[in-house]
């Protein structure tokens, strides 16, 4: 297992480099120099050209890429064009908020979707099964931004139970309850689509498991149905579902961009949206690489968990 993990970590390097080359080429192939948009329009042409030259934007794109890659290898993603701040500092400042939102969303998706998927599988073709299936399709089809706006209108505007947006009440002392009130709606919205898909995956996997011979043997021994399903069946049924958790990590970055914008949550997703509108390429590249890193790490975690859940799997 250790050698397998080391090989996979080494394989990440060319994959990430390939993603960075494609992303860098696409962004810098766009017409115009984005840094010019953030320069003082009243400065002279000579000063403007001097600043562009200082930023290295007159160099060929391959030269700019090699210089950028060398800085990234040292942990420097450059300076934001719009905010004139180190990109690494901006991301680290927003990262805890995004990780909190993602962790809460994963937790909500797991504790809600997996039990519902198991119930739906064990009561196949019942009203409960049809209800869970219908709810899953609704969750998959509902846009995150629309659901977020509707929840804000109901729970924040009409009922006044939750804040409209932000991560905490401005000017108030730190309070866990206050943070939870700000967190619950964006976390629920972010978890909705993954929750629906996870329910369907769990149901499909459990339908295959409950008809296996070892499940019938456990029932024949007189074990309680709950023990048969959750102790003997669920562990094997969760193996395909683990793939979903590995792939949910990068998709939550994309989903959080919309959710954080709707709720004004100061995370990486909102930072990415703002940087896109401002054509702040250093920020965009840094967040793109962060999402790519989450993707390859998520796949690696999924493979490792396969072996943890099923000792028959060897690498």
PDB file of C-alpha atoms in Angstrom:
ATOM      1  CA  UNK A   1       0.000   0.000   0.000  1.00  0.00           C
ATOM      2  CA  UNK A   2       2.808   2.422   0.863  1.00  0.00           C
ATOM      3  CA  UNK A   3       4.555   1.927  -2.471  1.00  0.00           C
ATOM      4  CA  UNK A   4       1.240   2.359  -4.275  1.00  0.00           C
ATOM      5  CA  UNK A   5       0.592   5.680  -2.525  1.00  0.00           C
ATOM      6  CA  UNK A   6       4.112   6.873  -3.361  1.00  0.00           C
ATOM      7  CA  UNK A   7       3.629   5.968  -7.035  1.00  0.00           C
ATOM      8  CA  UNK A   8       0.317   7.792  -7.131  1.00  0.00           C
ATOM      9  CA  UNK A   9       1.842  10.883  -5.529  1.00  0.00           C
ATOM     10  CA  UNK A  10       4.611  10.888  -8.126  1.00  0.00           C
ATOM     11  CA  UNK A  11       2.036  10.532 -10.908  1.00  0.00           C
ATOM     12  CA  UNK A  12       0.289  13.648  -9.629  1.00  0.00           C
ATOM     13  CA  UNK A  13       3.194  15.843 -10.684  1.00  0.00           C
ATOM     14  CA  UNK A  14       2.896  15.436 -14.493  1.00  0.00           C
ATOM     15  CA  UNK A  15      -0.909  15.532 -14.239  1.00  0.00           C
ATOM     16  CA  UNK A  16      -0.879  18.851 -12.393  1.00  0.00           C
ATOM     17  CA  UNK A  17       1.745  20.265 -14.751  1.00  0.00           C
ATOM     18  CA  UNK A  18      -0.400  19.298 -17.750  1.00  0.00           C
ATOM     19  CA  UNK A  19      -3.464  20.949 -16.208  1.00  0.00           C
ATOM     20  CA  UNK A  20      -1.469  24.088 -15.460  1.00  0.00           C
ATOM     21  CA  UNK A  21      -0.200  24.311 -19.053  1.00  0.00           C
ATOM     22  CA  UNK A  22      -3.693  24.027 -20.526  1.00  0.00           C
ATOM     23  CA  UNK A  23      -5.203  26.490 -18.041  1.00  0.00           C
ATOM     24  CA  UNK A  24      -2.390  28.986 -18.491  1.00  0.00           C
ATOM     25  CA  UNK A  25      -2.592  28.837 -22.281  1.00  0.00           C
ATOM     26  CA  UNK A  26      -6.382  29.259 -22.345  1.00  0.00           C
ATOM     27  CA  UNK A  27      -6.394  32.292 -20.081  1.00  0.00           C
ATOM     28  CA  UNK A  28      -3.472  34.083 -21.633  1.00  0.00           C
ATOM     29  CA  UNK A  29      -4.764  33.425 -25.145  1.00  0.00           C
ATOM     30  CA  UNK A  30      -7.618  35.828 -24.426  1.00  0.00           C
ATOM     31  CA  UNK A  31      -7.188  39.231 -26.108  1.00  0.00           C
ATOM     32  CA  UNK A  32      -5.783  42.127 -24.101  1.00  0.00           C
ATOM     33  CA  UNK A  33      -3.600  42.264 -21.017  1.00  0.00           C
ATOM     34  CA  UNK A  34      -5.741  41.918 -17.900  1.00  0.00           C
ATOM     35  CA  UNK A  35      -3.324  43.832 -15.707  1.00  0.00           C
ATOM     36  CA  UNK A  36      -3.923  46.949 -17.846  1.00  0.00           C
ATOM     37  CA  UNK A  37      -7.532  47.022 -16.644  1.00  0.00           C
ATOM     38  CA  UNK A  38      -6.317  47.634 -13.090  1.00  0.00           C
ATOM     39  CA  UNK A  39      -3.814  50.367 -13.897  1.00  0.00           C
ATOM     40  CA  UNK A  40      -4.587  54.004 -13.244  1.00  0.00           C
ATOM     41  CA  UNK A  41      -6.090  55.298 -16.517  1.00  0.00           C
ATOM     42  CA  UNK A  42      -4.609  58.759 -15.891  1.00  0.00           C
ATOM     43  CA  UNK A  43      -0.961  57.685 -15.890  1.00  0.00           C
ATOM     44  CA  UNK A  44       1.189  58.414 -18.909  1.00  0.00           C
ATOM     45  CA  UNK A  45       1.815  55.883 -21.660  1.00  0.00           C
ATOM     46  CA  UNK A  46       5.465  55.612 -20.655  1.00  0.00           C
ATOM     47  CA  UNK A  47       4.632  54.758 -17.051  1.00  0.00           C
ATOM     48  CA  UNK A  48       1.982  52.289 -18.199  1.00  0.00           C
ATOM     49  CA  UNK A  49       4.442  50.465 -20.471  1.00  0.00           C
ATOM     50  CA  UNK A  50       7.021  50.440 -17.686  1.00  0.00           C
ATOM     51  CA  UNK A  51       4.565  48.765 -15.308  1.00  0.00           C
ATOM     52  CA  UNK A  52       3.551  46.229 -17.953  1.00  0.00           C
ATOM     53  CA  UNK A  53       7.219  45.464 -18.585  1.00  0.00           C
ATOM     54  CA  UNK A  54       7.817  45.118 -14.839  1.00  0.00           C
ATOM     55  CA  UNK A  55       4.994  42.578 -14.620  1.00  0.00           C
ATOM     56  CA  UNK A  56       6.566  40.637 -17.497  1.00  0.00           C
ATOM     57  CA  UNK A  57       3.399  40.746 -19.613  1.00  0.00           C
ATOM     58  CA  UNK A  58       5.353  41.592 -22.764  1.00  0.00           C
ATOM     59  CA  UNK A  59       7.252  38.311 -22.594  1.00  0.00           C
ATOM     60  CA  UNK A  60       6.118  35.329 -24.704  1.00  0.00           C
ATOM     61  CA  UNK A  61       3.547  33.094 -23.040  1.00  0.00           C
ATOM     62  CA  UNK A  62       5.981  30.134 -22.641  1.00  0.00           C
ATOM     63  CA  UNK A  63       8.427  32.425 -20.835  1.00  0.00           C
ATOM     64  CA  UNK A  64       5.655  33.708 -18.565  1.00  0.00           C
ATOM     65  CA  UNK A  65       4.561  30.143 -17.832  1.00  0.00           C
ATOM     66  CA  UNK A  66       8.034  28.915 -16.929  1.00  0.00           C
ATOM     67  CA  UNK A  67       8.519  31.914 -14.640  1.00  0.00           C
ATOM     68  CA  UNK A  68       5.117  31.302 -13.030  1.00  0.00           C
ATOM     69  CA  UNK A  69       5.828  27.583 -12.569  1.00  0.00           C
ATOM     70  CA  UNK A  70       9.170  28.338 -10.947  1.00  0.00           C
ATOM     71  CA  UNK A  71       7.508  30.704  -8.480  1.00  0.00           C
ATOM     72  CA  UNK A  72       4.752  28.163  -7.734  1.00  0.00           C
ATOM     73  CA  UNK A  73       7.391  25.546  -6.947  1.00  0.00           C
ATOM     74  CA  UNK A  74       8.536  27.945  -4.218  1.00  0.00           C
ATOM     75  CA  UNK A  75       4.989  28.467  -2.930  1.00  0.00           C
ATOM     76  CA  UNK A  76       4.505  31.844  -4.637  1.00  0.00           C
ATOM     77  CA  UNK A  77       1.430  32.181  -6.854  1.00  0.00           C
ATOM     78  CA  UNK A  78       2.180  35.803  -7.659  1.00  0.00           C
ATOM     79  CA  UNK A  79       0.406  39.040  -6.780  1.00  0.00           C
ATOM     80  CA  UNK A  80      -3.232  39.787  -7.445  1.00  0.00           C
ATOM     81  CA  UNK A  81      -3.733  42.297 -10.263  1.00  0.00           C
ATOM     82  CA  UNK A  82      -6.818  43.817  -8.661  1.00  0.00           C
ATOM     83  CA  UNK A  83      -6.002  43.787  -4.934  1.00  0.00           C
ATOM     84  CA  UNK A  84      -2.220  44.091  -5.109  1.00  0.00           C
ATOM     85  CA  UNK A  85      -1.882  41.326  -2.502  1.00  0.00           C
ATOM     86  CA  UNK A  86      -0.010  38.022  -2.569  1.00  0.00           C
ATOM     87  CA  UNK A  87      -2.343  35.385  -3.997  1.00  0.00           C
ATOM     88  CA  UNK A  88      -1.204  32.793  -1.472  1.00  0.00           C
ATOM     89  CA  UNK A  89      -2.150  35.112   1.373  1.00  0.00           C
ATOM     90  CA  UNK A  90      -5.585  35.751  -0.148  1.00  0.00           C
ATOM     91  CA  UNK A  91      -6.291  32.028  -0.539  1.00  0.00           C
ATOM     92  CA  UNK A  92      -5.073  31.098   2.929  1.00  0.00           C
ATOM     93  CA  UNK A  93      -7.283  33.831   4.356  1.00  0.00           C
ATOM     94  CA  UNK A  94     -10.367  32.368   2.633  1.00  0.00           C
ATOM     95  CA  UNK A  95      -9.452  28.675   2.855  1.00  0.00           C
ATOM     96  CA  UNK A  96     -10.752  28.010   6.424  1.00  0.00           C
ATOM     97  CA  UNK A  97     -14.214  29.314   5.486  1.00  0.00           C
ATOM     98  CA  UNK A  98     -14.398  27.108   2.404  1.00  0.00           C
ATOM     99  CA  UNK A  99     -13.105  24.032   4.254  1.00  0.00           C
ATOM    100  CA  UNK A 100     -15.687  24.589   6.993  1.00  0.00           C
ATOM    101  CA  UNK A 101     -18.460  24.868   4.415  1.00  0.00           C
ATOM    102  CA  UNK A 102     -17.280  21.784   2.512  1.00  0.00           C
ATOM    103  CA  UNK A 103     -16.824  19.657   5.636  1.00  0.00           C
ATOM    104  CA  UNK A 104     -20.276  20.568   6.913  1.00  0.00           C
ATOM    105  CA  UNK A 105     -21.818  19.847   3.508  1.00  0.00           C
ATOM    106  CA  UNK A 106     -20.126  16.437   3.299  1.00  0.00           C
ATOM    107  CA  UNK A 107     -21.308  15.625   6.807  1.00  0.00           C
ATOM    108  CA  UNK A 108     -24.904  16.615   6.021  1.00  0.00           C
ATOM    109  CA  UNK A 109     -24.860  14.694   2.754  1.00  0.00           C
ATOM    110  CA  UNK A 110     -23.548  11.550   4.442  1.00  0.00           C
ATOM    111  CA  UNK A 111     -25.831  11.451   7.488  1.00  0.00           C
ATOM    112  CA  UNK A 112     -28.925  12.151   5.386  1.00  0.00           C
ATOM    113  CA  UNK A 113     -28.256  10.409   2.075  1.00  0.00           C
ATOM    114  CA  UNK A 114     -26.818   7.083   3.239  1.00  0.00           C
ATOM    115  CA  UNK A 115     -29.664   6.176   5.654  1.00  0.00           C
ATOM    116  CA  UNK A 116     -32.260   7.211   3.074  1.00  0.00           C
ATOM    117  CA  UNK A 117     -30.492   5.147   0.415  1.00  0.00           C
ATOM    118  CA  UNK A 118     -30.475   2.098   2.688  1.00  0.00           C
ATOM    119  CA  UNK A 119     -34.153   2.537   3.585  1.00  0.00           C
ATOM    120  CA  UNK A 120     -35.043   2.957  -0.078  1.00  0.00           C
ATOM    121  CA  UNK A 121     -33.188  -0.247  -1.002  1.00  0.00           C
ATOM    122  CA  UNK A 122     -34.629  -2.363   1.812  1.00  0.00           C
ATOM    123  CA  UNK A 123     -38.164  -1.200   0.978  1.00  0.00           C
ATOM    124  CA  UNK A 124     -37.912  -1.491  -2.773  1.00  0.00           C
ATOM    125  CA  UNK A 125     -40.985  -0.417  -4.760  1.00  0.00           C
ATOM    126  CA  UNK A 126     -42.760   0.837  -1.649  1.00  0.00           C
ATOM    127  CA  UNK A 127     -44.176   4.331  -1.182  1.00  0.00           C
ATOM    128  CA  UNK A 128     -41.068   5.163   0.846  1.00  0.00           C
ATOM    129  CA  UNK A 129     -38.836   4.066  -2.023  1.00  0.00           C
ATOM    130  CA  UNK A 130     -40.816   6.123  -4.537  1.00  0.00           C
ATOM    131  CA  UNK A 131     -40.754   9.130  -2.215  1.00  0.00           C
ATOM    132  CA  UNK A 132     -36.981   8.955  -1.731  1.00  0.00           C
ATOM    133  CA  UNK A 133     -36.460   8.490  -5.482  1.00  0.00           C
ATOM    134  CA  UNK A 134     -38.689  11.450  -6.302  1.00  0.00           C
ATOM    135  CA  UNK A 135     -36.900  13.618  -3.736  1.00  0.00           C
ATOM    136  CA  UNK A 136     -33.513  12.602  -5.166  1.00  0.00           C
ATOM    137  CA  UNK A 137     -34.545  13.590  -8.692  1.00  0.00           C
ATOM    138  CA  UNK A 138     -35.820  16.930  -7.416  1.00  0.00           C
ATOM    139  CA  UNK A 139     -32.531  17.532  -5.620  1.00  0.00           C
ATOM    140  CA  UNK A 140     -30.512  16.722  -8.735  1.00  0.00           C
ATOM    141  CA  UNK A 141     -32.640  18.958 -10.948  1.00  0.00           C
ATOM    142  CA  UNK A 142     -32.811  21.986  -8.643  1.00  0.00           C
ATOM    143  CA  UNK A 143     -30.192  24.687  -9.360  1.00  0.00           C
ATOM    144  CA  UNK A 144     -28.154  25.649  -6.316  1.00  0.00           C
ATOM    145  CA  UNK A 145     -28.536  29.386  -6.852  1.00  0.00           C
ATOM    146  CA  UNK A 146     -32.348  29.132  -7.093  1.00  0.00           C
ATOM    147  CA  UNK A 147     -32.600  26.935  -3.998  1.00  0.00           C
ATOM    148  CA  UNK A 148     -30.324  29.315  -2.090  1.00  0.00           C
ATOM    149  CA  UNK A 149     -32.440  32.345  -3.008  1.00  0.00           C
ATOM    150  CA  UNK A 150     -35.661  30.542  -2.042  1.00  0.00           C
ATOM    151  CA  UNK A 151     -34.243  29.494   1.337  1.00  0.00           C
ATOM    152  CA  UNK A 152     -33.083  33.054   1.998  1.00  0.00           C
ATOM    153  CA  UNK A 153     -36.545  34.402   1.178  1.00  0.00           C
ATOM    154  CA  UNK A 154     -38.265  31.894   3.472  1.00  0.00           C
ATOM    155  CA  UNK A 155     -35.946  31.441   6.445  1.00  0.00           C
ATOM    156  CA  UNK A 156     -34.127  34.790   6.439  1.00  0.00           C
ATOM    157  CA  UNK A 157     -36.561  37.357   5.060  1.00  0.00           C
ATOM    158  CA  UNK A 158     -39.970  36.002   6.064  1.00  0.00           C
ATOM    159  CA  UNK A 159     -39.251  33.932   9.177  1.00  0.00           C
ATOM    160  CA  UNK A 160     -36.082  35.720  10.310  1.00  0.00           C
ATOM    161  CA  UNK A 161     -34.562  32.508  11.643  1.00  0.00           C
ATOM    162  CA  UNK A 162     -31.216  32.801   9.854  1.00  0.00           C
ATOM    163  CA  UNK A 163     -29.017  35.677   8.631  1.00  0.00           C
ATOM    164  CA  UNK A 164     -29.188  36.643   4.965  1.00  0.00           C
ATOM    165  CA  UNK A 165     -25.491  36.111   4.353  1.00  0.00           C
ATOM    166  CA  UNK A 166     -21.943  36.361   5.613  1.00  0.00           C
ATOM    167  CA  UNK A 167     -19.966  34.154   7.930  1.00  0.00           C
ATOM    168  CA  UNK A 168     -20.711  35.969  11.202  1.00  0.00           C
ATOM    169  CA  UNK A 169     -22.643  38.948  12.523  1.00  0.00           C
ATOM    170  CA  UNK A 170     -20.598  42.098  11.987  1.00  0.00           C
ATOM    171  CA  UNK A 171     -19.503  43.695  15.249  1.00  0.00           C
ATOM    172  CA  UNK A 172     -20.777  40.844  17.431  1.00  0.00           C
ATOM    173  CA  UNK A 173     -18.629  38.743  19.745  1.00  0.00           C
ATOM    174  CA  UNK A 174     -17.645  35.261  18.609  1.00  0.00           C
ATOM    175  CA  UNK A 175     -20.471  32.797  19.131  1.00  0.00           C
ATOM    176  CA  UNK A 176     -20.771  29.209  17.936  1.00  0.00           C
ATOM    177  CA  UNK A 177     -24.542  29.591  17.654  1.00  0.00           C
ATOM    178  CA  UNK A 178     -24.116  32.685  15.503  1.00  0.00           C
ATOM    179  CA  UNK A 179     -21.673  30.864  13.219  1.00  0.00           C
ATOM    180  CA  UNK A 180     -24.049  27.904  12.908  1.00  0.00           C
ATOM    181  CA  UNK A 181     -26.909  30.214  11.919  1.00  0.00           C
ATOM    182  CA  UNK A 182     -24.768  31.646   9.132  1.00  0.00           C
ATOM    183  CA  UNK A 183     -23.501  28.201   8.099  1.00  0.00           C
ATOM    184  CA  UNK A 184     -26.607  26.033   7.990  1.00  0.00           C
ATOM    185  CA  UNK A 185     -28.270  27.381   4.836  1.00  0.00           C
ATOM    186  CA  UNK A 186     -25.210  27.526   2.524  1.00  0.00           C
ATOM    187  CA  UNK A 187     -24.052  24.101   3.749  1.00  0.00           C
ATOM    188  CA  UNK A 188     -27.498  22.617   3.117  1.00  0.00           C
ATOM    189  CA  UNK A 189     -27.703  24.115  -0.373  1.00  0.00           C
ATOM    190  CA  UNK A 190     -24.191  22.927  -1.264  1.00  0.00           C
ATOM    191  CA  UNK A 191     -25.001  19.418  -0.013  1.00  0.00           C
ATOM    192  CA  UNK A 192     -28.312  19.117  -1.888  1.00  0.00           C
ATOM    193  CA  UNK A 193     -27.080  17.897  -5.284  1.00  0.00           C
ATOM    194  CA  UNK A 194     -24.451  15.586  -3.762  1.00  0.00           C
ATOM    195  CA  UNK A 195     -27.003  14.344  -1.265  1.00  0.00           C
ATOM    196  CA  UNK A 196     -29.385  13.362  -4.061  1.00  0.00           C
ATOM    197  CA  UNK A 197     -26.699  11.571  -6.065  1.00  0.00           C
ATOM    198  CA  UNK A 198     -25.326   9.841  -2.988  1.00  0.00           C
ATOM    199  CA  UNK A 199     -28.794   8.544  -2.111  1.00  0.00           C
ATOM    200  CA  UNK A 200     -29.176   6.986  -5.558  1.00  0.00           C
ATOM    201  CA  UNK A 201     -25.706   5.426  -5.431  1.00  0.00           C
ATOM    202  CA  UNK A 202     -26.366   3.985  -1.965  1.00  0.00           C
ATOM    203  CA  UNK A 203     -29.710   2.543  -3.033  1.00  0.00           C
ATOM    204  CA  UNK A 204     -28.252   0.933  -6.160  1.00  0.00           C
ATOM    205  CA  UNK A 205     -25.317  -0.532  -4.257  1.00  0.00           C
ATOM    206  CA  UNK A 206     -27.442  -1.866  -1.418  1.00  0.00           C
ATOM    207  CA  UNK A 207     -29.880  -3.523  -3.831  1.00  0.00           C
ATOM    208  CA  UNK A 208     -27.010  -5.681  -5.050  1.00  0.00           C
ATOM    209  CA  UNK A 209     -25.810  -6.449  -1.539  1.00  0.00           C
ATOM    210  CA  UNK A 210     -29.121  -7.432   0.107  1.00  0.00           C
ATOM    211  CA  UNK A 211     -29.561 -10.306  -2.353  1.00  0.00           C
ATOM    212  CA  UNK A 212     -26.152 -11.848  -1.703  1.00  0.00           C
ATOM    213  CA  UNK A 213     -25.811 -15.296  -0.146  1.00  0.00           C
ATOM    214  CA  UNK A 214     -24.046 -14.080   3.009  1.00  0.00           C
ATOM    215  CA  UNK A 215     -26.968 -11.750   3.742  1.00  0.00           C
ATOM    216  CA  UNK A 216     -29.444 -14.626   3.482  1.00  0.00           C
ATOM    217  CA  UNK A 217     -27.155 -16.720   5.697  1.00  0.00           C
ATOM    218  CA  UNK A 218     -27.060 -13.983   8.338  1.00  0.00           C
ATOM    219  CA  UNK A 219     -30.841 -13.799   8.306  1.00  0.00           C
ATOM    220  CA  UNK A 220     -31.084 -17.581   8.573  1.00  0.00           C
ATOM    221  CA  UNK A 221     -28.928 -17.460  11.718  1.00  0.00           C
ATOM    222  CA  UNK A 222     -31.576 -15.315  13.366  1.00  0.00           C
ATOM    223  CA  UNK A 223     -29.769 -11.974  13.432  1.00  0.00           C
ATOM    224  CA  UNK A 224     -31.905  -8.901  13.664  1.00  0.00           C
ATOM    225  CA  UNK A 225     -32.685  -7.264  10.330  1.00  0.00           C
ATOM    226  CA  UNK A 226     -31.078  -4.004  11.408  1.00  0.00           C
ATOM    227  CA  UNK A 227     -27.840  -5.813  12.270  1.00  0.00           C
ATOM    228  CA  UNK A 228     -27.903  -7.739   9.012  1.00  0.00           C
ATOM    229  CA  UNK A 229     -28.368  -4.603   6.918  1.00  0.00           C
ATOM    230  CA  UNK A 230     -26.125  -2.123   8.712  1.00  0.00           C
ATOM    231  CA  UNK A 231     -23.334  -4.397   9.984  1.00  0.00           C
ATOM    232  CA  UNK A 232     -23.047  -7.012   7.244  1.00  0.00           C
ATOM    233  CA  UNK A 233     -24.564  -5.330   4.225  1.00  0.00           C
ATOM    234  CA  UNK A 234     -23.740  -1.640   4.528  1.00  0.00           C
ATOM    235  CA  UNK A 235     -19.975  -2.104   4.844  1.00  0.00           C
ATOM    236  CA  UNK A 236     -19.836  -3.894   1.491  1.00  0.00           C
ATOM    237  CA  UNK A 237     -22.455  -1.640  -0.034  1.00  0.00           C
ATOM    238  CA  UNK A 238     -20.440   1.455   0.808  1.00  0.00           C
ATOM    239  CA  UNK A 239     -17.475   0.471  -1.358  1.00  0.00           C
ATOM    240  CA  UNK A 240     -18.890   1.927  -4.615  1.00  0.00           C
ATOM    241  CA  UNK A 241     -20.268   4.889  -2.673  1.00  0.00           C
ATOM    242  CA  UNK A 242     -16.746   5.825  -1.569  1.00  0.00           C
ATOM    243  CA  UNK A 243     -16.095   6.868  -5.169  1.00  0.00           C
ATOM    244  CA  UNK A 244     -18.719   9.557  -4.741  1.00  0.00           C
ATOM    245  CA  UNK A 245     -16.961  11.009  -1.693  1.00  0.00           C
ATOM    246  CA  UNK A 246     -13.660  11.149  -3.556  1.00  0.00           C
ATOM    247  CA  UNK A 247     -15.239  12.943  -6.504  1.00  0.00           C
ATOM    248  CA  UNK A 248     -17.373  15.227  -4.331  1.00  0.00           C
ATOM    249  CA  UNK A 249     -14.304  17.117  -3.080  1.00  0.00           C
ATOM    250  CA  UNK A 250     -13.475  18.920  -6.348  1.00  0.00           C
ATOM    251  CA  UNK A 251     -17.116  19.361  -7.377  1.00  0.00           C
ATOM    252  CA  UNK A 252     -17.783  21.159  -4.120  1.00  0.00           C
ATOM    253  CA  UNK A 253     -15.226  23.799  -5.088  1.00  0.00           C
ATOM    254  CA  UNK A 254     -17.243  24.523  -8.223  1.00  0.00           C
ATOM    255  CA  UNK A 255     -20.519  24.377  -6.339  1.00  0.00           C
ATOM    256  CA  UNK A 256     -19.216  26.573  -3.558  1.00  0.00           C
ATOM    257  CA  UNK A 257     -18.472  29.316  -6.100  1.00  0.00           C
ATOM    258  CA  UNK A 258     -22.210  29.744  -6.709  1.00  0.00           C
ATOM    259  CA  UNK A 259     -23.323  29.103  -3.143  1.00  0.00           C
ATOM    260  CA  UNK A 260     -20.762  31.467  -1.636  1.00  0.00           C
ATOM    261  CA  UNK A 261     -21.787  34.191  -4.074  1.00  0.00           C
ATOM    262  CA  UNK A 262     -25.472  33.805  -3.221  1.00  0.00           C
ATOM    263  CA  UNK A 263     -24.902  33.833   0.536  1.00  0.00           C
ATOM    264  CA  UNK A 264     -21.973  36.265   0.574  1.00  0.00           C
ATOM    265  CA  UNK A 265     -19.802  33.573   2.169  1.00  0.00           C
ATOM    266  CA  UNK A 266     -16.178  34.803   2.102  1.00  0.00           C
ATOM    267  CA  UNK A 267     -14.555  31.666   0.751  1.00  0.00           C
ATOM    268  CA  UNK A 268     -12.436  30.525  -2.171  1.00  0.00           C
ATOM    269  CA  UNK A 269     -15.469  30.081  -4.412  1.00  0.00           C
ATOM    270  CA  UNK A 270     -16.534  33.705  -4.090  1.00  0.00           C
ATOM    271  CA  UNK A 271     -12.929  34.787  -4.546  1.00  0.00           C
ATOM    272  CA  UNK A 272     -12.824  32.799  -7.790  1.00  0.00           C
ATOM    273  CA  UNK A 273     -16.001  34.451  -9.116  1.00  0.00           C
ATOM    274  CA  UNK A 274     -14.689  37.928  -8.273  1.00  0.00           C
ATOM    275  CA  UNK A 275     -11.324  37.161  -9.882  1.00  0.00           C
ATOM    276  CA  UNK A 276     -13.033  35.885 -13.038  1.00  0.00           C
ATOM    277  CA  UNK A 277     -14.991  39.107 -13.545  1.00  0.00           C
ATOM    278  CA  UNK A 278     -11.830  41.148 -12.908  1.00  0.00           C
ATOM    279  CA  UNK A 279      -9.656  38.879 -15.103  1.00  0.00           C
ATOM    280  CA  UNK A 280      -7.303  38.489 -12.173  1.00  0.00           C
ATOM    281  CA  UNK A 281      -5.292  35.652 -13.734  1.00  0.00           C
ATOM    282  CA  UNK A 282      -2.896  34.897 -10.857  1.00  0.00           C
ATOM    283  CA  UNK A 283      -5.869  34.280  -8.539  1.00  0.00           C
ATOM    284  CA  UNK A 284      -7.712  32.227 -11.161  1.00  0.00           C
ATOM    285  CA  UNK A 285      -4.660  30.050 -11.805  1.00  0.00           C
ATOM    286  CA  UNK A 286      -4.067  29.462  -8.118  1.00  0.00           C
ATOM    287  CA  UNK A 287      -7.659  28.392  -7.445  1.00  0.00           C
ATOM    288  CA  UNK A 288      -7.724  26.258 -10.606  1.00  0.00           C
ATOM    289  CA  UNK A 289      -4.643  24.394  -9.440  1.00  0.00           C
ATOM    290  CA  UNK A 290      -6.146  24.025  -5.977  1.00  0.00           C
ATOM    291  CA  UNK A 291      -9.225  22.398  -7.523  1.00  0.00           C
ATOM    292  CA  UNK A 292      -7.044  20.115  -9.654  1.00  0.00           C
ATOM    293  CA  UNK A 293      -5.067  19.095  -6.585  1.00  0.00           C
ATOM    294  CA  UNK A 294      -8.296  18.260  -4.754  1.00  0.00           C
ATOM    295  CA  UNK A 295      -9.386  16.115  -7.701  1.00  0.00           C
ATOM    296  CA  UNK A 296      -6.283  13.915  -7.752  1.00  0.00           C
ATOM    297  CA  UNK A 297      -6.179  13.730  -3.950  1.00  0.00           C
ATOM    298  CA  UNK A 298      -9.861  12.794  -3.859  1.00  0.00           C
ATOM    299  CA  UNK A 299      -9.264   9.931  -6.272  1.00  0.00           C
ATOM    300  CA  UNK A 300      -6.313   8.740  -4.195  1.00  0.00           C
ATOM    301  CA  UNK A 301      -8.355   8.850  -0.976  1.00  0.00           C
ATOM    302  CA  UNK A 302     -11.120   6.856  -2.668  1.00  0.00           C
ATOM    303  CA  UNK A 303      -8.651   4.155  -3.742  1.00  0.00           C
ATOM    304  CA  UNK A 304      -7.182   3.935  -0.242  1.00  0.00           C
ATOM    305  CA  UNK A 305     -10.609   3.656   1.356  1.00  0.00           C
ATOM    306  CA  UNK A 306     -11.452   0.794  -1.005  1.00  0.00           C
ATOM    307  CA  UNK A 307      -8.728  -1.293   0.614  1.00  0.00           C
ATOM    308  CA  UNK A 308      -9.730  -0.189   4.114  1.00  0.00           C
ATOM    309  CA  UNK A 309     -13.363  -1.251   3.611  1.00  0.00           C
ATOM    310  CA  UNK A 310     -12.604  -4.433   1.629  1.00  0.00           C
ATOM    311  CA  UNK A 311      -9.483  -6.364   2.716  1.00  0.00           C
ATOM    312  CA  UNK A 312      -9.751  -8.447  -0.475  1.00  0.00           C
ATOM    313  CA  UNK A 313      -8.556  -5.444  -2.501  1.00  0.00           C
ATOM    314  CA  UNK A 314      -4.779  -5.284  -2.857  1.00  0.00           C
ATOM    315  CA  UNK A 315      -2.534  -2.798  -4.635  1.00  0.00           C
TER     316      UNK A 315
END
